Short mmCIF file of C-alpha atoms and ligand atoms in Angstrom, two decimals:
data_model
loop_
_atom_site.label_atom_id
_atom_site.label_comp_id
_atom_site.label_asym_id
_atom_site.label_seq_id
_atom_site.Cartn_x
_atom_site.Cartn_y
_atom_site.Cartn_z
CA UNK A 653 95.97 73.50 150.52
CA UNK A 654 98.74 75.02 148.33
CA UNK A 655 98.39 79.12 147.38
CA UNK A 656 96.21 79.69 144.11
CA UNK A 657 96.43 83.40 142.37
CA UNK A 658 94.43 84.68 139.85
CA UNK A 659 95.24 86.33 136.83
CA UNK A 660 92.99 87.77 134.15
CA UNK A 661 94.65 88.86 130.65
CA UNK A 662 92.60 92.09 129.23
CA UNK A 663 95.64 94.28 127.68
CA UNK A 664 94.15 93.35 124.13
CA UNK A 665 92.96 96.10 121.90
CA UNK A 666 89.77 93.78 120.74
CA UNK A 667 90.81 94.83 117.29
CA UNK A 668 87.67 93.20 115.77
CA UNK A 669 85.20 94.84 118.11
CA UNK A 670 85.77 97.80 115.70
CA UNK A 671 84.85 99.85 119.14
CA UNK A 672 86.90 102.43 120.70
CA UNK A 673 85.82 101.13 124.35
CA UNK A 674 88.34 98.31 125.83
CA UNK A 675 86.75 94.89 124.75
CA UNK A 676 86.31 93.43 128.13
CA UNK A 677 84.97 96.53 129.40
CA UNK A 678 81.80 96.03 126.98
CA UNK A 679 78.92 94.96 128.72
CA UNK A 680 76.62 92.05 129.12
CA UNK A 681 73.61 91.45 131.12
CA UNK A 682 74.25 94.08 133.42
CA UNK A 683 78.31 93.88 134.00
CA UNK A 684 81.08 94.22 131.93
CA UNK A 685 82.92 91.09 130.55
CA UNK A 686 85.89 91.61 133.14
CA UNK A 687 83.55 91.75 135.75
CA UNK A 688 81.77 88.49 135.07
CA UNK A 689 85.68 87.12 134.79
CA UNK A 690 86.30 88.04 138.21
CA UNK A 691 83.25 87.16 139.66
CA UNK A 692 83.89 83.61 138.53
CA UNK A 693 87.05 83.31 140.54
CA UNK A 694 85.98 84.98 143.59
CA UNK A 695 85.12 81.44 145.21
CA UNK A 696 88.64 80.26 144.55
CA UNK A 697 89.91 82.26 147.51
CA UNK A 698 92.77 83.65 145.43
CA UNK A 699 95.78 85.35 147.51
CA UNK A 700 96.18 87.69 144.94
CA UNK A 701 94.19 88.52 141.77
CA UNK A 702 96.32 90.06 138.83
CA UNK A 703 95.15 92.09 135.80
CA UNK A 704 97.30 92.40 132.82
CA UNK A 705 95.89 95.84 130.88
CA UNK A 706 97.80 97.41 128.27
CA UNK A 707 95.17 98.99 125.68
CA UNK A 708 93.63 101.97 127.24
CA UNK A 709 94.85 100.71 130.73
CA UNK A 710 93.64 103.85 132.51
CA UNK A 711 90.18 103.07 131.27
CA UNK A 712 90.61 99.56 132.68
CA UNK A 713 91.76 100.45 135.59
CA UNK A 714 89.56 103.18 136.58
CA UNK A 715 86.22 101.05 136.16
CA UNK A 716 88.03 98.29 137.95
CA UNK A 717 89.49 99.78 140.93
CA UNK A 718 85.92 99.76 142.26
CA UNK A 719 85.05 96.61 141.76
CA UNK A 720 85.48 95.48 145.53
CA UNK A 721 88.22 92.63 145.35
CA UNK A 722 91.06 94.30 148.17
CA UNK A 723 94.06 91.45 146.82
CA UNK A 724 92.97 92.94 143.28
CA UNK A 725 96.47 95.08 141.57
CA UNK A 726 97.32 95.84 137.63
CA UNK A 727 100.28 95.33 135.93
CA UNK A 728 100.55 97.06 132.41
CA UNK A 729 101.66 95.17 128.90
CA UNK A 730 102.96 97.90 126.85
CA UNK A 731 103.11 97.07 123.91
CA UNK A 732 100.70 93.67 123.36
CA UNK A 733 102.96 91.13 122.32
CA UNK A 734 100.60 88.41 122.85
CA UNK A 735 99.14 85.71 125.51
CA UNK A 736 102.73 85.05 126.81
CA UNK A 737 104.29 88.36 126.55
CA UNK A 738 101.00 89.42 128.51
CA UNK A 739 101.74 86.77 131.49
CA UNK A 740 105.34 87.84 131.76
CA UNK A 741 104.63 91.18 132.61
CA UNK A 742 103.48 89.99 135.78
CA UNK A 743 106.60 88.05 136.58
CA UNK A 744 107.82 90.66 139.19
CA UNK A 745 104.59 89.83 141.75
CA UNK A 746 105.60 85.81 141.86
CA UNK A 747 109.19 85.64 142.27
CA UNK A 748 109.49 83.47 145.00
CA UNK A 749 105.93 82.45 145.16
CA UNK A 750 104.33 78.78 145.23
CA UNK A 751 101.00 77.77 144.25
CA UNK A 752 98.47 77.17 141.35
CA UNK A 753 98.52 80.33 138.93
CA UNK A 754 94.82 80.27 137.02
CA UNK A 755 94.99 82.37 133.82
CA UNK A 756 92.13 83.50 132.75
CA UNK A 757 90.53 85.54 129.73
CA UNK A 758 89.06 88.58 130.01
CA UNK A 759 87.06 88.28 127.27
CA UNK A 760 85.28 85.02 128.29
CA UNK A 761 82.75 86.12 130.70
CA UNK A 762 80.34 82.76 130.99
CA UNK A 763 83.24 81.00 132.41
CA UNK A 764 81.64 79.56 135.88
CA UNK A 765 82.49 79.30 139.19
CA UNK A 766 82.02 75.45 139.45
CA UNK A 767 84.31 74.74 136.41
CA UNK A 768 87.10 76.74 137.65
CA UNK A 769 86.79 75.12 140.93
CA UNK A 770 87.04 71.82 139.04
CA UNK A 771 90.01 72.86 137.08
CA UNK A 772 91.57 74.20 139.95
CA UNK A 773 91.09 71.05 141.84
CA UNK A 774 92.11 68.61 139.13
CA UNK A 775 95.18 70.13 138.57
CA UNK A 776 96.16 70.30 142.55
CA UNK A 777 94.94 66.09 143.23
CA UNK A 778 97.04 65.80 139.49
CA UNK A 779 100.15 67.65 140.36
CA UNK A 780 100.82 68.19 136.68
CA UNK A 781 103.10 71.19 135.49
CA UNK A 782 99.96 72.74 133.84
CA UNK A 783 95.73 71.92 133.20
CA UNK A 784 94.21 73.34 130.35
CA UNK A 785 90.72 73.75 130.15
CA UNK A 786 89.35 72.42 126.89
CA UNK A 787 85.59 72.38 125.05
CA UNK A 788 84.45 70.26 122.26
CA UNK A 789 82.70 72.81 120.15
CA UNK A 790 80.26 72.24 117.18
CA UNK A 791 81.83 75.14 115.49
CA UNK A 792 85.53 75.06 116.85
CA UNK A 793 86.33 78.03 114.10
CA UNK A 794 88.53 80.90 115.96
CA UNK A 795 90.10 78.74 118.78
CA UNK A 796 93.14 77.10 119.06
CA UNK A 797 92.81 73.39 118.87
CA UNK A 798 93.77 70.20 121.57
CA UNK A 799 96.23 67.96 119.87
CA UNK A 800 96.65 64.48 121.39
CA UNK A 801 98.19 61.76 120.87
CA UNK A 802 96.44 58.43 121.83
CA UNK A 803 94.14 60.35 123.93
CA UNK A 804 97.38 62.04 125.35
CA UNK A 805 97.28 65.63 125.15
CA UNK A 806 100.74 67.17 122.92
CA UNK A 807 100.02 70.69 122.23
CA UNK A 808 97.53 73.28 121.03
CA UNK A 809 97.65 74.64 117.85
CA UNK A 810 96.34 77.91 116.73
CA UNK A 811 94.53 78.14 114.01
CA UNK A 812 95.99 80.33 112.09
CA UNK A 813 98.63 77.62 111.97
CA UNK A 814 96.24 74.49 111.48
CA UNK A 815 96.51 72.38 109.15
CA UNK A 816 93.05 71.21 107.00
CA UNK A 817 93.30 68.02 108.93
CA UNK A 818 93.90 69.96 112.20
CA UNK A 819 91.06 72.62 112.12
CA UNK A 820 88.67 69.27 112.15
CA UNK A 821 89.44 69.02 115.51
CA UNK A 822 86.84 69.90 117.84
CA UNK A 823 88.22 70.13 120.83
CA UNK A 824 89.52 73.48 121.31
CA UNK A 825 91.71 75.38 124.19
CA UNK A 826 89.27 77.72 126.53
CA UNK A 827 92.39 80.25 127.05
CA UNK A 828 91.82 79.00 130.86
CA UNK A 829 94.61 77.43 132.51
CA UNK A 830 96.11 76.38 135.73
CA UNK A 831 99.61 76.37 136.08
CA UNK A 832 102.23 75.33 138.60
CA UNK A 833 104.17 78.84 139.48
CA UNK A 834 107.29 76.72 139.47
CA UNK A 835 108.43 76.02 136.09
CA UNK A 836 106.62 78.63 134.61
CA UNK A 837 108.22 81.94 133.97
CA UNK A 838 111.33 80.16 133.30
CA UNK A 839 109.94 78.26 129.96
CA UNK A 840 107.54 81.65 129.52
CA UNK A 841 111.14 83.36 128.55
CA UNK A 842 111.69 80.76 126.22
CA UNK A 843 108.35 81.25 124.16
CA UNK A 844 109.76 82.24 120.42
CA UNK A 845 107.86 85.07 118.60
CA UNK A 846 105.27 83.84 115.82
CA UNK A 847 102.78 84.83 113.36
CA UNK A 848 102.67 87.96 111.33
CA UNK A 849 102.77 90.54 114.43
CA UNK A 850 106.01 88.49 116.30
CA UNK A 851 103.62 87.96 119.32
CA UNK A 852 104.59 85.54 121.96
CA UNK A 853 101.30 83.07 122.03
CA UNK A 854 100.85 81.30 125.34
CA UNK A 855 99.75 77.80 124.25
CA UNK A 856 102.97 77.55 122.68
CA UNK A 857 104.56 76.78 126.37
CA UNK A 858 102.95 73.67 126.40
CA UNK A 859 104.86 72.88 123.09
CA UNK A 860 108.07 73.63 125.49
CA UNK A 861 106.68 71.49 128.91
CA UNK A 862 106.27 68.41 126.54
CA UNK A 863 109.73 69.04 125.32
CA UNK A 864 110.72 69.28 129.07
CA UNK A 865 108.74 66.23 130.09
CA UNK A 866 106.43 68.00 132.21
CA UNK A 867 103.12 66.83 132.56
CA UNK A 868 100.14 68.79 131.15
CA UNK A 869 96.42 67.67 132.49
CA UNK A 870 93.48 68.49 130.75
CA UNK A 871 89.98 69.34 132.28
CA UNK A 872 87.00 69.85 129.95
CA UNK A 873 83.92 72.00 130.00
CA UNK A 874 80.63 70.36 130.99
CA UNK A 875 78.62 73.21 129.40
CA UNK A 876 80.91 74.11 125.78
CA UNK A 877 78.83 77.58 125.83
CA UNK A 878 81.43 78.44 129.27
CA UNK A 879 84.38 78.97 128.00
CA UNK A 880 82.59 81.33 124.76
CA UNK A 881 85.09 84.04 124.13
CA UNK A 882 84.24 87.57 122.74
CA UNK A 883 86.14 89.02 119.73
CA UNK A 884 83.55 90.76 118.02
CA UNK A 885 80.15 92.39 118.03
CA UNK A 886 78.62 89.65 116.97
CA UNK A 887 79.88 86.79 119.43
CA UNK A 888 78.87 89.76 122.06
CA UNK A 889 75.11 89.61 120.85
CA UNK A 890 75.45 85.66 120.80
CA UNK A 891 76.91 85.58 123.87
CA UNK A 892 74.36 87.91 125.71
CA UNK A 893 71.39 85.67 124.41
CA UNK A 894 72.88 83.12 125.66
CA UNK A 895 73.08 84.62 129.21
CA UNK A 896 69.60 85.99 128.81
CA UNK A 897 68.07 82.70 127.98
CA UNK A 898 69.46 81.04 131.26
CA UNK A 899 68.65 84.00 133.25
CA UNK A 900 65.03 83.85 132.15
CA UNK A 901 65.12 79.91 132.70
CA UNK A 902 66.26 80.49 136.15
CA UNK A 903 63.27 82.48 137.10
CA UNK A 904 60.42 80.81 135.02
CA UNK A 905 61.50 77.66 137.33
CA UNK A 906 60.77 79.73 140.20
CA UNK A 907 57.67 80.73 139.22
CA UNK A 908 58.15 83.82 137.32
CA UNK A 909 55.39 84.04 134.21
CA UNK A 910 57.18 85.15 131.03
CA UNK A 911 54.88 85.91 128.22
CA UNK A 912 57.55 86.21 125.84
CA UNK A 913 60.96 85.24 126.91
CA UNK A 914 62.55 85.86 123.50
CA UNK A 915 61.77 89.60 124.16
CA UNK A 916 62.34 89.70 127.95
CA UNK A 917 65.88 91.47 128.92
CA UNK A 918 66.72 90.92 132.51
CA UNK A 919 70.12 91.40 134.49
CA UNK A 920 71.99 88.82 135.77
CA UNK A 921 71.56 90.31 139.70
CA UNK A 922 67.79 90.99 139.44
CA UNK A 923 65.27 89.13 141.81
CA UNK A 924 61.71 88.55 140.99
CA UNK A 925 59.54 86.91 142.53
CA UNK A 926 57.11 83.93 142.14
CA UNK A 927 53.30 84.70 140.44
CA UNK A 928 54.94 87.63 138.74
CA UNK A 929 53.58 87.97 135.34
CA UNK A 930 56.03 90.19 133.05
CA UNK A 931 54.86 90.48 129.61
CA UNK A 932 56.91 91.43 126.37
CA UNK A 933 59.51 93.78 125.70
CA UNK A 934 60.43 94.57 129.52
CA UNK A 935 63.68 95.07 130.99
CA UNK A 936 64.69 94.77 134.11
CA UNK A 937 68.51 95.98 135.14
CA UNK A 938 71.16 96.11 137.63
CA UNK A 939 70.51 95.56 141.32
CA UNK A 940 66.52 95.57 140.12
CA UNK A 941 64.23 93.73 142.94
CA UNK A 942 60.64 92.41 141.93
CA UNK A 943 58.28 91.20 144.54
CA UNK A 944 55.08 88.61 143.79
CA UNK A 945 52.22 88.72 142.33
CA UNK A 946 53.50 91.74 139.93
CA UNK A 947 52.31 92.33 136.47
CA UNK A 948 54.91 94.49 134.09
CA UNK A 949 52.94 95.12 131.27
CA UNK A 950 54.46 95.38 128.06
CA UNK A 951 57.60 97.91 127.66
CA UNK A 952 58.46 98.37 130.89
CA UNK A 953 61.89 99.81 132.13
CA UNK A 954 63.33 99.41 135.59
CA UNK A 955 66.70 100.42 136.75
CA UNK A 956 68.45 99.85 139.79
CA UNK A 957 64.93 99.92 141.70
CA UNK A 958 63.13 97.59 143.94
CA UNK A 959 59.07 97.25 143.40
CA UNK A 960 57.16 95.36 146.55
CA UNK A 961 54.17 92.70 146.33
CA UNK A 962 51.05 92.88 144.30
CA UNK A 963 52.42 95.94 142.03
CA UNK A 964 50.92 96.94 138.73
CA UNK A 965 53.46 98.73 136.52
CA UNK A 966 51.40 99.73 133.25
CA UNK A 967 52.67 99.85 129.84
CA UNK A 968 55.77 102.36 129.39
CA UNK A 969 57.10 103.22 132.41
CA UNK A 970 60.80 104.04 133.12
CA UNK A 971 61.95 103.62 136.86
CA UNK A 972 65.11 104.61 137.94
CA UNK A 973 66.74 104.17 141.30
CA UNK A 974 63.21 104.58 142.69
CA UNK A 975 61.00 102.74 145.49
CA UNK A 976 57.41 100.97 144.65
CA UNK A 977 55.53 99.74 147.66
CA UNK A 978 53.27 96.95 147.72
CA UNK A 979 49.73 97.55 146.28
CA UNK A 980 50.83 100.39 144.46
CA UNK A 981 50.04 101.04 140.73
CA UNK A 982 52.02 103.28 138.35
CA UNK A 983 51.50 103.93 134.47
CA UNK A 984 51.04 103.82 132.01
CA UNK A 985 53.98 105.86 130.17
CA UNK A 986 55.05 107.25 134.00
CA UNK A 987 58.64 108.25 134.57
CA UNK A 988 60.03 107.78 138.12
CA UNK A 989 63.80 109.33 137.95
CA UNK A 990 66.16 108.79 140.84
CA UNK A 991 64.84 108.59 144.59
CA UNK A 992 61.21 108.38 144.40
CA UNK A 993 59.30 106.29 145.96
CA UNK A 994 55.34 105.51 145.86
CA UNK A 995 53.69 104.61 149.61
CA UNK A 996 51.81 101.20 149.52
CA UNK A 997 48.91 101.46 147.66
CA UNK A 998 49.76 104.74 145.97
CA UNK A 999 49.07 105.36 142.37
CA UNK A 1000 51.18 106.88 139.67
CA UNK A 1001 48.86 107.66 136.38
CA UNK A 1002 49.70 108.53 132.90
CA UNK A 1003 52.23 110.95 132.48
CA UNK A 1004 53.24 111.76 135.15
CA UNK A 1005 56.69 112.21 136.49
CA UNK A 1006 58.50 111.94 139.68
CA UNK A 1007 62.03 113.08 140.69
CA UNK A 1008 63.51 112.63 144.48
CA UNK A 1009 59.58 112.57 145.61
CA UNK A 1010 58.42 110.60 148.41
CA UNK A 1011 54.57 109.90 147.84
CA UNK A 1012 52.99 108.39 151.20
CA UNK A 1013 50.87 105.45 151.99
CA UNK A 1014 47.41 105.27 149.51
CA UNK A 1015 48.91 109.19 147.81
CA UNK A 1016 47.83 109.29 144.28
CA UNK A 1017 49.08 111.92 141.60
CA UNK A 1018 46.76 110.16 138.51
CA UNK A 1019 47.49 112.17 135.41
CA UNK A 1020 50.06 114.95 133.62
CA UNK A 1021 51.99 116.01 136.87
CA UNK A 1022 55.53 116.82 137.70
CA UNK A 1023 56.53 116.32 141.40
CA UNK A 1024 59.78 116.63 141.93
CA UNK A 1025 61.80 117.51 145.66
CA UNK A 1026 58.67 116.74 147.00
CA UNK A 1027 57.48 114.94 150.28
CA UNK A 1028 53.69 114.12 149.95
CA UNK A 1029 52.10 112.83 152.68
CA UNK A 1030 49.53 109.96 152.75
CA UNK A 1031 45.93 109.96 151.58
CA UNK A 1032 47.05 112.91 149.51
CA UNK A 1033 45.74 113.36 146.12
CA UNK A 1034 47.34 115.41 143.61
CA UNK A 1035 44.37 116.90 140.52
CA UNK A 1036 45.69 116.54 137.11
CA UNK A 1037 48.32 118.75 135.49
CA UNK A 1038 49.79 119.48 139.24
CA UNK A 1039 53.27 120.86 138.54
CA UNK A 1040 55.76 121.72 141.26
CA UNK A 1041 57.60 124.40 140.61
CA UNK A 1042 61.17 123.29 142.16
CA UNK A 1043 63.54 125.13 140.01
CA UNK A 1044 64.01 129.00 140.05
CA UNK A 1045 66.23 129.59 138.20
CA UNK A 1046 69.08 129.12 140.77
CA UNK A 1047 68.41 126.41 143.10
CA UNK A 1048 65.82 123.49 143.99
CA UNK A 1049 63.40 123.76 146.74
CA UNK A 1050 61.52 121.31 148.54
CA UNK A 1051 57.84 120.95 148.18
CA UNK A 1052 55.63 119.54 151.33
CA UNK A 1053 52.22 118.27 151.24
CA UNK A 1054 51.16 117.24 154.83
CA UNK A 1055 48.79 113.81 154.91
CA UNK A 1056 44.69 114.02 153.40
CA UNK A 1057 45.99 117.22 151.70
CA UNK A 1058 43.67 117.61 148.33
CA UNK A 1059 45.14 119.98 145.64
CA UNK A 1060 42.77 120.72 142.25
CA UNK A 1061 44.02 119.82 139.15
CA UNK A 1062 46.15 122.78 137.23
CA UNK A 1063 48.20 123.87 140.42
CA UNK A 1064 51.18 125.23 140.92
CA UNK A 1065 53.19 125.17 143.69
CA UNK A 1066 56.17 127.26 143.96
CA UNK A 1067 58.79 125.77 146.06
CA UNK A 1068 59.80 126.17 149.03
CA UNK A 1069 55.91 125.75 150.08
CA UNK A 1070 54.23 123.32 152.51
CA UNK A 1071 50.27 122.62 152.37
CA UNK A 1072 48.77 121.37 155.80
CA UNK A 1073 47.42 118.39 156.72
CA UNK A 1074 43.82 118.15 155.40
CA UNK A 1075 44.31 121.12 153.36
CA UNK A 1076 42.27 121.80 150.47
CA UNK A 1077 43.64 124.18 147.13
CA UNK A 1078 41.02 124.86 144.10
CA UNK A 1079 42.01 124.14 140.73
CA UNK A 1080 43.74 126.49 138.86
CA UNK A 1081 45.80 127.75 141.80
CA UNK A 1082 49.75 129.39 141.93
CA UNK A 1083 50.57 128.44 145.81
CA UNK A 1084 53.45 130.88 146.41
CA UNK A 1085 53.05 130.49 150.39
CA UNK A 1086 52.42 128.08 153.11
CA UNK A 1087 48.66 126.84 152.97
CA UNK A 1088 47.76 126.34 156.68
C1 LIG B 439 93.23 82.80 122.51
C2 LIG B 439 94.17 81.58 122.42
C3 LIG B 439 93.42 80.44 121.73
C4 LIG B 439 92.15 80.13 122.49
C5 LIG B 439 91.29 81.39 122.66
C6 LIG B 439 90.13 81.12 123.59
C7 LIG B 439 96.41 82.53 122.21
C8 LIG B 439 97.50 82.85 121.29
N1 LIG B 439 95.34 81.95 121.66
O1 LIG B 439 92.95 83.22 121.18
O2 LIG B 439 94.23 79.27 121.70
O3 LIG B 439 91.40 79.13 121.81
O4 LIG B 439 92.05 82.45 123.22
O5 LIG B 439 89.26 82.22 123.66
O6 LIG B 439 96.51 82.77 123.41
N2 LIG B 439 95.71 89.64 125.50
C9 LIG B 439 96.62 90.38 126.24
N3 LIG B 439 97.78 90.78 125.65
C10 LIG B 439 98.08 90.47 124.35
C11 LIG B 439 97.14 89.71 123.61
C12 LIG B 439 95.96 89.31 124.22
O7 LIG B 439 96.40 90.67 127.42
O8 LIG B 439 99.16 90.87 123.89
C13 LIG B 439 94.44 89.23 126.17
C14 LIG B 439 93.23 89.75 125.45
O9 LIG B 439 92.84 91.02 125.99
C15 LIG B 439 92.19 88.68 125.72
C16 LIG B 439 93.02 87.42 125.90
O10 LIG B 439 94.35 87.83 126.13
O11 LIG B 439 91.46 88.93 126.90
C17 LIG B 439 92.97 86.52 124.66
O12 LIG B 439 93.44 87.25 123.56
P1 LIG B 439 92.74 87.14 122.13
O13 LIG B 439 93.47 88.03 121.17
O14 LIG B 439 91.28 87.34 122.26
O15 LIG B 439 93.09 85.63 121.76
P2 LIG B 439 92.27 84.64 120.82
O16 LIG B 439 92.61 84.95 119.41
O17 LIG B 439 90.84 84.63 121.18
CA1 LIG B 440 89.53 85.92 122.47
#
């Protein structure tokens, strides 16, 4: 199999996102734009993967360098001269390399792994010069459009340049392409400047190849929604629904109830599980894991957090990088911030809130508490309006309730303390030392 590279354009300011944040950092369903990019070429097996940044390329780069792909490197376009003017900056990493180039955009993120692979392959069996990856669109408005001629692909136009009888054309150029490495930086020098801004546009090399005789193959989308790019606020809303919808699909076919799917945000990563019923307004984020048998009542939050089997989370709740084991219950309005975790069984009541608190098997803290640096044992139960007192001022101190401890409602407990196991404290008590 002959070398394939990736290469993602993203130098673009995004002028019509009116946002001061790089376009394809903006964020859908969990990841940014780029990311879902990159994620899409991953099965290709690149050699190398190239990103072209140019408009606040430190941003880029910094939120990027993460992102776990070790062939992954930058090249800068300063200034953005356009699509072509982009690719040639990377001109210095292929001299003297073979293979399939893919181009991609960074600012189509529903662009999937199965169609590139197609496009990829297509272009290999073909051995054309170049494979663009085209769409038929109801509403081809923005894109450039496919010219042919008897079915035979000529050029693309943009549309800026269309004529009335041109911008009828529904098939319209993804910004996705494969390209031979041979002939291309050579006729990528010879791209003129155009338009009001004297940008180099890339589609305007396949004006050049048919001049050369080279061939040009075209592959097109089975889904037109893939190759959706992002230029303003408004495609971004469009285009998250659209990832919603299927993520939501996904899980109702595997048994997931959703009351209300219209209202129902969840992540592209997130896992829930069958006989789960998750009614409206809930969202569910990041690396979020949902057992069965759940029920998220109405305005849920959950962050980063995995919840076992046979959990009730009541109306309200916001969970954070936190820990619910099965059986438990929690809410409503409860707030579990970063690294807490309720035992199996446990219960978390109305207001109450948790931070870095470990509460043990069947441990219940039912209404108005804080617990925070706290490790509280099983069978414990914690009265209402329970506050630990962490914070003095200085540093944080650990609270410790050993298992079966019982402490009255309207205690304080002024850390660093530690009840025994079995322990009993009367309401209204300030526990300033270790309770035997
Ligand atoms: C581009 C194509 C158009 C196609 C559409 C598909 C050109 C001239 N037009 O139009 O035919 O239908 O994509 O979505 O290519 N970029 C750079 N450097 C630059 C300019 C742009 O890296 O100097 C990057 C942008 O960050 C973006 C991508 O290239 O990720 C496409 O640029 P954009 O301005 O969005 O092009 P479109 O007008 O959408
Ligand atoms: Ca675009």
């Amino acid at each position: 199999m002959p070398d394939r590279h990736v290469l993602v354009l993203a130098a673009g300011q995004g002028t019509r996102m009116k946002s001061s944040r790089p376009k394809v950092l903006h964020r859908l369903a969990g990841s940014s734009l780029v990311e879902h990019v990159l994620r899409a070429a991953t099965p290709l097996d690149a050699r190398s993967t190239t990103l072209v940044v140019g408009h606040q390329a430190n941003i880029l780069e910094h939120a990027l360098q993460p992102s776990g792909i070790n062939t992954l490197r930058f090249v800068r376009q300063e200034p953005q001269l356009g699509t072509a003017h982009a690719l040639l900056q990377a001109e210095p990493f292929f001299t003297g390399v073979t293979g399939a180039l893919v181009v991609l955009s960074g600012d189509a993120p529903l662009i999937g792994a199965r169609t590139l692979k197609r496009l990829v392959e297509t272009h290999e069996a073909s051995g054309a010069a170049a494979t663009v990856l085209t769409a038929v669109l109801d509403r081809p408005s923005g894109y450039g459009r496919i010219l042919r001629h008897g079915g035979q692909f000529t050029r693309i136009i943009e549309e800026s340049d269309a004529s009335p009888e041109q911008q009828q054309v529904r098939e319209v150029n993804s910004g996705i392409y494969a390209f031979d490495l041979a002939p291309l930086f050579a006729t990528l020098h010879e791209v003129p400047e155009a338009g009001p801004k004297n940008e180099r546009y890339l589609p305007t090399v396949f004006s050049l190849y048919r001049r050369k005789q080279l061939p040009v193959e075209t592959v097109a989308a089975a889904d037109p929604n893939e190759i959706r790019g992002i230029n303003s606020q408004s495609e971004l809303a469009e285009v998250s629904s659209i990832v919603r919808q299927s993520k939501n699909e996904e899980l109702m076919a595997t048994g997931v109830t959703l009351e209300d799917p219209a209202t129902t945000y969840i992540d592209r990563d997130v896992d829930v599980g069958p006989d789960t019923v998750i009614h409206p307004g809930v969202m569910l984020e990041g690396r979020t894991r949902i057992g069965a048998r759940c029920e998220l009542h109405a305005g849920v939050r959950v962050v980063n957090s995995t919840v076992g089997a046979d959990v009730t989370i009541r109306n309200f709740c916001v969970i954070t990088d936190s820990h619910i084991s099965d059986g438990a219950q929690v809410g409503p309005f409860a707030h579990l911030r970063p690294e807490s975790s309720v035992g199996k069984r446990g219960r978390v009541g109305n207001f109450v809130e948790l931070k870095k608190a470990t509460l043990g098997e069947g441990a219940k803290a039912n209404h108005l508490s804080y617990v925070g640096d706290a490790t509280i044992g099983p069978g414990v139960n914690i009265g209402a309006g329970t506050i630990t007192c962490n914070y003095d001022g200085a540093a944080k101190h650990h609270t410790t309730l050993e298992a079966d401890v019982f402490i009255g409602s309207g205690t304080q407990l002024v850390a660093p303390v530690t009840v025994g196991k079995g322990a009993y404290v009367a309401a209204g008590s300030c526990i300033t030392d270790d309770v035997p």
